[in-house]
C-alpha positions as a printed NumPy array, in Angstrom:
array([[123.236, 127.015, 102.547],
       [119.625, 128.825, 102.729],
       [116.773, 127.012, 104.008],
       [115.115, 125.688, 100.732],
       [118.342, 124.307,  99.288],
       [118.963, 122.535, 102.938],
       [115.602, 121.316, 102.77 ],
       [115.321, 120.021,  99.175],
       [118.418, 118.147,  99.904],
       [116.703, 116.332, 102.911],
       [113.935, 115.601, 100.882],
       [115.839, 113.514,  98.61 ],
       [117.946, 111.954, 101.565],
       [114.224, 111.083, 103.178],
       [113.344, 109.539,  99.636],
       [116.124, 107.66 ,  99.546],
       [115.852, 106.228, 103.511],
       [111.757, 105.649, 102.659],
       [112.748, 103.382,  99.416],
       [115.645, 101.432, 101.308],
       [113.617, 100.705, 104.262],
       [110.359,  99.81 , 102.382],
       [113.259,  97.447, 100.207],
       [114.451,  95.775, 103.625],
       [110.813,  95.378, 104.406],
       [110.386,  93.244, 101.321],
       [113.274,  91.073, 101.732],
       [112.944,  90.109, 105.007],
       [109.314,  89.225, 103.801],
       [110.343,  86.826, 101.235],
       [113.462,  85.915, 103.656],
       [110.699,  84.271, 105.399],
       [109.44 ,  81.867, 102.809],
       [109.189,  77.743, 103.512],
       [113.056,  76.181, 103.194],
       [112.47 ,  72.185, 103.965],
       [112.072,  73.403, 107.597],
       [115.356,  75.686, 108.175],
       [114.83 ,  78.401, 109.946],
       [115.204,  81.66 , 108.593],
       [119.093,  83.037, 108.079],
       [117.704,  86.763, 108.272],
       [116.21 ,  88.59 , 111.459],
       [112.755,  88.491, 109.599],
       [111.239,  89.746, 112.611],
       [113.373,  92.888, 112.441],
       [110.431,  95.431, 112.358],
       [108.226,  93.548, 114.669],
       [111.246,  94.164, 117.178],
       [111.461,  97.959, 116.624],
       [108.006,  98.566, 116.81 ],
       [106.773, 100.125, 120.512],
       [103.137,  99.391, 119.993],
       [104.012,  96.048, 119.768],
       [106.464,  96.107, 122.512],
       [104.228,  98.188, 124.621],
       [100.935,  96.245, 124.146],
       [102.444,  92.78 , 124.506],
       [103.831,  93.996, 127.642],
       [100.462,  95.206, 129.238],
       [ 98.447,  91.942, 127.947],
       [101.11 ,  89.865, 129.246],
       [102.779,  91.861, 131.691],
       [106.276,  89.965, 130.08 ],
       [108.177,  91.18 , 128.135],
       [111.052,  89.397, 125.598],
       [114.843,  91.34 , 126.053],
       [114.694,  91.594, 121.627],
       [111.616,  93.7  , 121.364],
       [113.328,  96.635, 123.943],
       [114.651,  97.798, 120.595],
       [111.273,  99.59 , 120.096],
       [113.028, 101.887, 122.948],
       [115.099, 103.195, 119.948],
       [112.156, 104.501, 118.246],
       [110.797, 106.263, 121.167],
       [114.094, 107.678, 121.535],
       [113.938, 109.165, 118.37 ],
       [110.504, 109.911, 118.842],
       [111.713, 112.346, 121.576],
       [114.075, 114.062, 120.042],
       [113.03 , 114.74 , 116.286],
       [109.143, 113.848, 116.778],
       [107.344, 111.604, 114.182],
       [110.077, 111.258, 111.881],
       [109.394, 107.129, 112.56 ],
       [106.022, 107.575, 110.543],
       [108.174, 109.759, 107.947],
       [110.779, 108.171, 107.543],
       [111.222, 104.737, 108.362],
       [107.505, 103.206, 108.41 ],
       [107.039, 101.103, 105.41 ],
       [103.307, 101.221, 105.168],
       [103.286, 105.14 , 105.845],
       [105.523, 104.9  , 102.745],
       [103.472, 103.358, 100.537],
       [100.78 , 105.92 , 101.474],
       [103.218, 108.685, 100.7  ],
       [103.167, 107.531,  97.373],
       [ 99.774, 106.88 ,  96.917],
       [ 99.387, 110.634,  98.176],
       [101.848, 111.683,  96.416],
       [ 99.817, 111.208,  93.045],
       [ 97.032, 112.768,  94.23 ],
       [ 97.831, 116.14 ,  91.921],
       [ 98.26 , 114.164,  88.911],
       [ 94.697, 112.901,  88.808],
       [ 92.966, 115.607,  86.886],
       [ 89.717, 115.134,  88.808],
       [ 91.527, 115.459,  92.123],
       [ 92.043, 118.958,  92.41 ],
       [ 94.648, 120.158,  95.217],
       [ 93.265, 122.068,  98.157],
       [ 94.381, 123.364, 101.273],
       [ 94.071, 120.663, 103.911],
       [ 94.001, 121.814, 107.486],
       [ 94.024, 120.275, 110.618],
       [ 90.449, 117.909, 110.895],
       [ 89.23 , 117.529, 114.626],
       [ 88.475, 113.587, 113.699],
       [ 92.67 , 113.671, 113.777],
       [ 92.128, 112.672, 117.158],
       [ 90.008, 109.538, 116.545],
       [ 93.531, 108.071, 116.543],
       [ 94.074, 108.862, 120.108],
       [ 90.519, 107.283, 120.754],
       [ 91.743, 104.189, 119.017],
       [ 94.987, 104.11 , 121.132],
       [ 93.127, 105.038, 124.794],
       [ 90.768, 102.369, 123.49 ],
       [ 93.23 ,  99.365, 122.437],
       [ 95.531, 100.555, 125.702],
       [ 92.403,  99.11 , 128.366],
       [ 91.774,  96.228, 126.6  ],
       [ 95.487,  94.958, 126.273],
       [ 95.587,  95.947, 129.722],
       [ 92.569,  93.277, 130.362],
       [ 94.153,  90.625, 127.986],
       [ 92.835,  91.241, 124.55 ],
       [ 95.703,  91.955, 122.538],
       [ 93.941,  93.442, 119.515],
       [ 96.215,  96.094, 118.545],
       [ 97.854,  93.699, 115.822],
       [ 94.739,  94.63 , 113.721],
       [ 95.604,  98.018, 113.135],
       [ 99.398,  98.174, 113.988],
       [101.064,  99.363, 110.76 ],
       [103.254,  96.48 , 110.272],
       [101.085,  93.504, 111.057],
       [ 98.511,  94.994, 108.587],
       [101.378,  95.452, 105.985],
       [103.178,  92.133, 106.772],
       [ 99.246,  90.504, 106.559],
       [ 98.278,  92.022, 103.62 ],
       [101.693,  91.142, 101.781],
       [101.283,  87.465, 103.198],
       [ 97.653,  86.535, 102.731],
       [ 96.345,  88.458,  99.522],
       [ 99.248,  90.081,  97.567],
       [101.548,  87.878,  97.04 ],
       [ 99.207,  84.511,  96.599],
       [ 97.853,  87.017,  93.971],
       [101.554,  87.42 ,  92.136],
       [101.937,  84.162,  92.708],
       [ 98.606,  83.259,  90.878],
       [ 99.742,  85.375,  87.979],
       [103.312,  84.012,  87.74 ],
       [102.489,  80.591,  87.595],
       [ 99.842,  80.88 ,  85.259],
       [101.713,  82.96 ,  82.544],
       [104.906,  80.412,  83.287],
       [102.772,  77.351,  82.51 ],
       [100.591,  79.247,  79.26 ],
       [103.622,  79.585,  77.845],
       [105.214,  76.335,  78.476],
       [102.334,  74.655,  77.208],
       [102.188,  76.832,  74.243],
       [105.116,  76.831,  73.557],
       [105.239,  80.061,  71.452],
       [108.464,  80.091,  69.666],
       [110.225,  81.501,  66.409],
       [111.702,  79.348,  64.745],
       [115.168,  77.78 ,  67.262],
       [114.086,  80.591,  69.779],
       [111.382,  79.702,  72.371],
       [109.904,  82.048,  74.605],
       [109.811,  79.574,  77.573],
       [113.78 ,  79.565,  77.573],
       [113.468,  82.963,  78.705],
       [110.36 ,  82.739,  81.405],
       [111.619,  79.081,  82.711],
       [114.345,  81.174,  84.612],
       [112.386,  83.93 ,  86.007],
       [109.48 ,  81.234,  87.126],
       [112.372,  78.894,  88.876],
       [113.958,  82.292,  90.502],
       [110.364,  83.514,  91.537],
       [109.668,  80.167,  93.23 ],
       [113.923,  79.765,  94.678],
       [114.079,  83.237,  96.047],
       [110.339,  84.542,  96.52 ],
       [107.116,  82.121,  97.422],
       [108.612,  78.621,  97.405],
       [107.542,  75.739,  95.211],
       [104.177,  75.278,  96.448],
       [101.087,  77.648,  95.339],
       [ 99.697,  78.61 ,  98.931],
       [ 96.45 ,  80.809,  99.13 ],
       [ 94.333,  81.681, 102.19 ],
       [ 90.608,  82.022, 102.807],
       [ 89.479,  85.529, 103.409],
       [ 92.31 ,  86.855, 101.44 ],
       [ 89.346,  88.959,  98.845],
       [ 88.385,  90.624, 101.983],
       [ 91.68 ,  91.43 , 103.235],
       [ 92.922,  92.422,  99.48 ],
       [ 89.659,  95.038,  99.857],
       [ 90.582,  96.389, 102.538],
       [ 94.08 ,  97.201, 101.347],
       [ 92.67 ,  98.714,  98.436],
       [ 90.641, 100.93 , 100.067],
       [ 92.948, 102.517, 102.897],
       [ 95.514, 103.384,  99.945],
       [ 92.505, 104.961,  97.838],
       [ 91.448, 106.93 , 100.713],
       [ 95.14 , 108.846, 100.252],
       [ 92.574, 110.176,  97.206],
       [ 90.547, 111.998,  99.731],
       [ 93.149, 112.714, 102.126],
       [ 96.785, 112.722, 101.874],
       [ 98.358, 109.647, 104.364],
       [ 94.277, 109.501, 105.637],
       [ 95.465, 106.28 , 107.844],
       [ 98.193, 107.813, 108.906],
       [ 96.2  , 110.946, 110.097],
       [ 92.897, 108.974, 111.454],
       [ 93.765, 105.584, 112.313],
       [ 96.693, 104.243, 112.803],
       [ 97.892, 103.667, 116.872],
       [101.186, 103.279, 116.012],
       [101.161, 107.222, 114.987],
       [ 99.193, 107.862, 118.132],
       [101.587, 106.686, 120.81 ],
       [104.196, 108.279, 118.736],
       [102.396, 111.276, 119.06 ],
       [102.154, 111.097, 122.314],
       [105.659, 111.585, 123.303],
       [106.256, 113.883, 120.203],
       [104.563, 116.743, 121.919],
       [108.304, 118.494, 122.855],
       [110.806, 116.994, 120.501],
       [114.128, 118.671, 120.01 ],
       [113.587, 119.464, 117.023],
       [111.15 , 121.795, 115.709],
       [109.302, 123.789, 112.996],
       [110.146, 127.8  , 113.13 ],
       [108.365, 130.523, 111.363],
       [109.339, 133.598, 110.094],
       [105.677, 135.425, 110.479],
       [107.224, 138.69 , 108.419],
       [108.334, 136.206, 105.34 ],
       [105.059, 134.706, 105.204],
       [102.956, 136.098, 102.253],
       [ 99.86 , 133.306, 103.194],
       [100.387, 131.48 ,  99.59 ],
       [ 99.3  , 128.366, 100.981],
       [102.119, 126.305,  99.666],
       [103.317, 124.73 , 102.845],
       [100.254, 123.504, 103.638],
       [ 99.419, 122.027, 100.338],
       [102.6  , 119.739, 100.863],
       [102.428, 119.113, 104.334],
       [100.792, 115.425, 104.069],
       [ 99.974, 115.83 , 107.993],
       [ 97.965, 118.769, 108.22 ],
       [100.5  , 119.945, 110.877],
       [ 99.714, 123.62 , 110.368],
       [102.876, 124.979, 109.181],
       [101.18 , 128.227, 107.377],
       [100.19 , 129.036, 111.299],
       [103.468, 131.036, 113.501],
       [103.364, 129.606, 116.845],
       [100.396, 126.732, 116.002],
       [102.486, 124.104, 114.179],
       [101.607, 120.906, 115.869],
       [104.118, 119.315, 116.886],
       [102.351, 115.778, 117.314],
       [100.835, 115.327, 114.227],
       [103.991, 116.699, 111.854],
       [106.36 , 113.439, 110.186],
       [109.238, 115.209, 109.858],
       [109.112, 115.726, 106.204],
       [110.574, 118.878, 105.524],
       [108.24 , 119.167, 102.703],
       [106.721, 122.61 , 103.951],
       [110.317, 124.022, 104.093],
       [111.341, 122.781, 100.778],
       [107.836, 124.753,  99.455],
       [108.413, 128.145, 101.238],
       [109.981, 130.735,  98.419],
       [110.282, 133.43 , 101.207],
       [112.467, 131.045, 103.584],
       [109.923, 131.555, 106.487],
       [110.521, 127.999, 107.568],
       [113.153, 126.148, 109.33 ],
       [113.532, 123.301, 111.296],
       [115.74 , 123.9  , 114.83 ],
       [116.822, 122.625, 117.619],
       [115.202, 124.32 , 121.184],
       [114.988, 122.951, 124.81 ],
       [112.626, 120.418, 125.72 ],
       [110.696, 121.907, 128.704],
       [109.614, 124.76 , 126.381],
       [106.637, 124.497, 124.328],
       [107.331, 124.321, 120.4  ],
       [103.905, 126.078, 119.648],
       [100.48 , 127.588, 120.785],
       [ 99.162, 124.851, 118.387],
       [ 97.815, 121.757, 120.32 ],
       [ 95.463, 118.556, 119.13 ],
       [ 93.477, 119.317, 121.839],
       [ 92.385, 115.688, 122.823],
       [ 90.67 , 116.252, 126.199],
       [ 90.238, 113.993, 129.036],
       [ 86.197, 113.24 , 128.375],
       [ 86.862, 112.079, 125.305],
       [ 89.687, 109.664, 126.671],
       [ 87.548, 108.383, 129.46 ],
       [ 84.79 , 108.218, 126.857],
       [ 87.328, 105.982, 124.233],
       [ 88.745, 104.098, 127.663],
       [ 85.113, 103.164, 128.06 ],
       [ 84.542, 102.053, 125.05 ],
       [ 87.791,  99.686, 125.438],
       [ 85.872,  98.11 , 128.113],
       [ 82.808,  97.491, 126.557],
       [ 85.188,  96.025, 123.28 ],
       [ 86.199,  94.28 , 126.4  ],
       [ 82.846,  92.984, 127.728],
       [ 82.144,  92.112, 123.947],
       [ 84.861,  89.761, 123.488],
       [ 84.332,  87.765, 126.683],
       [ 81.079,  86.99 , 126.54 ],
       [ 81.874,  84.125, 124.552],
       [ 82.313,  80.342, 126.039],
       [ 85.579,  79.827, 124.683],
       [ 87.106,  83.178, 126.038],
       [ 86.905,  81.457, 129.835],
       [ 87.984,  77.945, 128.811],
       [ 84.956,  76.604, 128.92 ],
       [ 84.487,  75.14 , 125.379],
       [ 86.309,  75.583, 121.992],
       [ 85.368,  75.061, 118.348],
       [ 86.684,  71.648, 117.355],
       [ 87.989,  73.127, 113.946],
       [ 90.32 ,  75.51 , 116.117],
       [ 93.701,  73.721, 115.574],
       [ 97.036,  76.052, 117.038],
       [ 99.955,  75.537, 115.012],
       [102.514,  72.947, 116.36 ],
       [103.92 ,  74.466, 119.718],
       [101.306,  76.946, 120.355],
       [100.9  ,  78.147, 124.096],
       [ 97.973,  77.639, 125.839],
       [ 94.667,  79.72 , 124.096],
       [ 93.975,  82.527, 126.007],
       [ 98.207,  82.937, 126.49 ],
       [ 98.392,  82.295, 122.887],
       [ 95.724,  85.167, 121.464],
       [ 97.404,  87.243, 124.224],
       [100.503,  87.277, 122.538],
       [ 99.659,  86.828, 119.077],
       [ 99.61 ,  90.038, 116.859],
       [ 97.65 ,  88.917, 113.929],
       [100.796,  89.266, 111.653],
       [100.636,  86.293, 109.339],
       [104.495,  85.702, 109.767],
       [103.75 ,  81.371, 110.388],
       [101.531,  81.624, 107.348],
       [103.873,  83.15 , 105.422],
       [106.994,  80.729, 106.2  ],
       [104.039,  77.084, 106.593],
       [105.492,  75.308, 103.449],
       [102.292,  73.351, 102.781],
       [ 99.735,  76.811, 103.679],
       [ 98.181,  74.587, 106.134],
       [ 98.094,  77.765, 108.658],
       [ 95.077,  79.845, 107.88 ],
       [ 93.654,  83.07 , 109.378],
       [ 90.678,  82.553, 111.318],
       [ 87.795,  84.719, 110.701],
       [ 85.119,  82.942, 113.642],
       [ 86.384,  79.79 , 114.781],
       [ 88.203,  81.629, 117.348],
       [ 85.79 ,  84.724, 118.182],
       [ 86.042,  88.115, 117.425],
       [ 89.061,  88.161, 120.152],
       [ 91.386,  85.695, 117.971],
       [ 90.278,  86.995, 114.321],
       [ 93.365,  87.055, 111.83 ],
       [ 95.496,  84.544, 114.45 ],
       [ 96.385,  81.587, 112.805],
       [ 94.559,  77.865, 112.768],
       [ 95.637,  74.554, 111.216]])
């Protein structure tokens, strides 16, 4: 089988693993929904568990760490051995930026253009040195940027009140209307869907949270930003892709090029979504490619392949080239974030804002915002949406943790 055909048939197979895991994503999302106080049947905290940003940062703000969430070893494991292919494959929120990239050509304005590696790539490395000494210190802020926790947030506190919203108002216009022809009535057929929608999706109680316009925003405008630059979050911001990075700097399996089949069309590049420099022999960057196989699948001449090597050689000349001022400079930054955050009363214990009510259970405050990663999970299965993010009640430390 020649390169392109092996490669257009992993495409599809990627496609296919995206859609399914974004799917799973979903379910155990509305698997979490209010049932007169059962717990949840499905592992709803499934992703939360195979995430190592989570795993790692909990671990250095707590220095604990819970026996379930060493399945974000898996991921690194991968990580070693066929790079990023966790932010290519199997990340849910890098998949919805895939397609939002993805459509990028078919806005006429929006005219396709070679992309190449951006220096400000490394901000993400920043963020991660950054986030790293201040979990270190106890402020466990990582859960807002982690992929999943802003996913699982957004899902919880803006887009699916909003559906919700819509749903019930359409249900009860037409119940109320009544719009019918003659023995057939149109709320025969949306009576149904609204009792299914309510049984299997949000629960029978409308539930909307303050702040959720902001957080709705926000959402908006890191998938518009796939407008200017193809996955920009997953290029610029996102930790998550960082510490993958990190360890994908001599995976098993790597990028070759042919440099006497290369013509310099450009096609690779206009498909990579990473700006991993596949047109370059010997500079692909092995840290910031996902594992797509998109710049294969666009190469006419066959001068790419993916292969498997030994790990103590170098894949490439290529490198992000994120040097060690920079870190200290980003590490020093952590601990001003730090210094920021603590110079607060209620960050030592000595007072609190009366309105700041824990849910039921809740460890002690600073344990509690140690642990906490901002996902919205209690919000999302409270039955009455008594559980609301905080925005100031608990400082800029504890925004987006949940109050009564």
């Amino acid at each position: 089988m020649s390169a392109i055909a092996k490669a257009r048939r992993i495409i599809w197979i990627r496609r296919g693993v995206q859609t399914a895991v974004l799917a799973v994503f979903l379910y155990l999302l509305t698997a979490n929904r209010p049932a007169d106080g059962a717990a949840p049947s499905s592992p709803v905290d499934l992703f939360f568990d195979l995430n190592p940003l989570v795993m790692v940062s909990t671990w250095l703000a707590t220095h604990t760490l819970e026996g379930i969430s060493l399945l974000g070893l898996l991921a690194l494991a991968v990580t070693l051995v066929f790079g990023r292919v966790f932010c290519g494959w199997f990340c849910p929120f890098g998949t919805l930026h895939n397609a939002l990239g993805s459509l990028r050509r078919r806005f006429r304005r929006v005219v396709p253009r070679v992309e190449g590696f951006s220096r400000w790539q490394r901000a993400k490395y920043w963020l991660l040195a950054c986030l790293l000494v201040m979990a270190l210190f106890g402020v466990h802020w990582f859960g807002v940027l982690d992929p999943f926790s802003v996913f699982y947030r957004i899902l919880t506190v803006a887009v699916l009140p909003a559906l919700d919203v819509g749903v019930s108002a359409t249900a009860n216009s037409v119940y109320l209307g009544d719009p019918h022809l003659g023995p057939l009535h149109l709320r025969d057929l949306t009576e149904p869907v609204y009792r299914w929608w309510q049984e299997h999706v949000t629960g029978p109680e409308l539930r909307v949270f303050s702040g959720s316009g902001l957080v709705f925003l926000i959402f908006v405008a890191a998938l518009v930003l796939n407008l200017v630059r193809n996955r920009f979050w997953c290029r610029y911001v996102c930790p998550l892709g960082a510490l993958l990075g990190t360890l994908a700097t001599r995976p098993l399996l790597r990028l070759r090029s042919d440099p006497d089949a290369c013509n310099g069309c450009g096609k690779c590049t206009l498909r990579c979504p990473a700006a991993a420099q596949p047109e370059k022999p010997d500079e692909w960057l092995a840290t910031e490619c996902f594992g797509c196989w998109n710049c294969v699948g666009a190469c006419q001449n066959q001068g790419l392949d993916f292969g498997w090597d030994l790990p103590w050689r170098r894949p490439s000349r290529g490198a992000v080239d994120v040097k060690k001022r920079q870190v200290l400079a980003a590490m020093a930054g952590g601990v001003g974030g730090l210094a920021l955050m603590r110079m607060v009363p209620a960050a030592h214990g000595h007072t609190f804002n009366p309105v700041l009510i824990r849910p039921p259970g809740a460890r002690p405050e600073r344990e509690f915002v140690q642990r906490c990663i901002q996902c919205g999970m209690c919000m999302q299965v409270c039955p009455t949406g008594g559980l609301q993010p905080t925005w100031h009640e608990a400082g800029l430390e504890g925004v987006w943790t949940p109050m009564l």
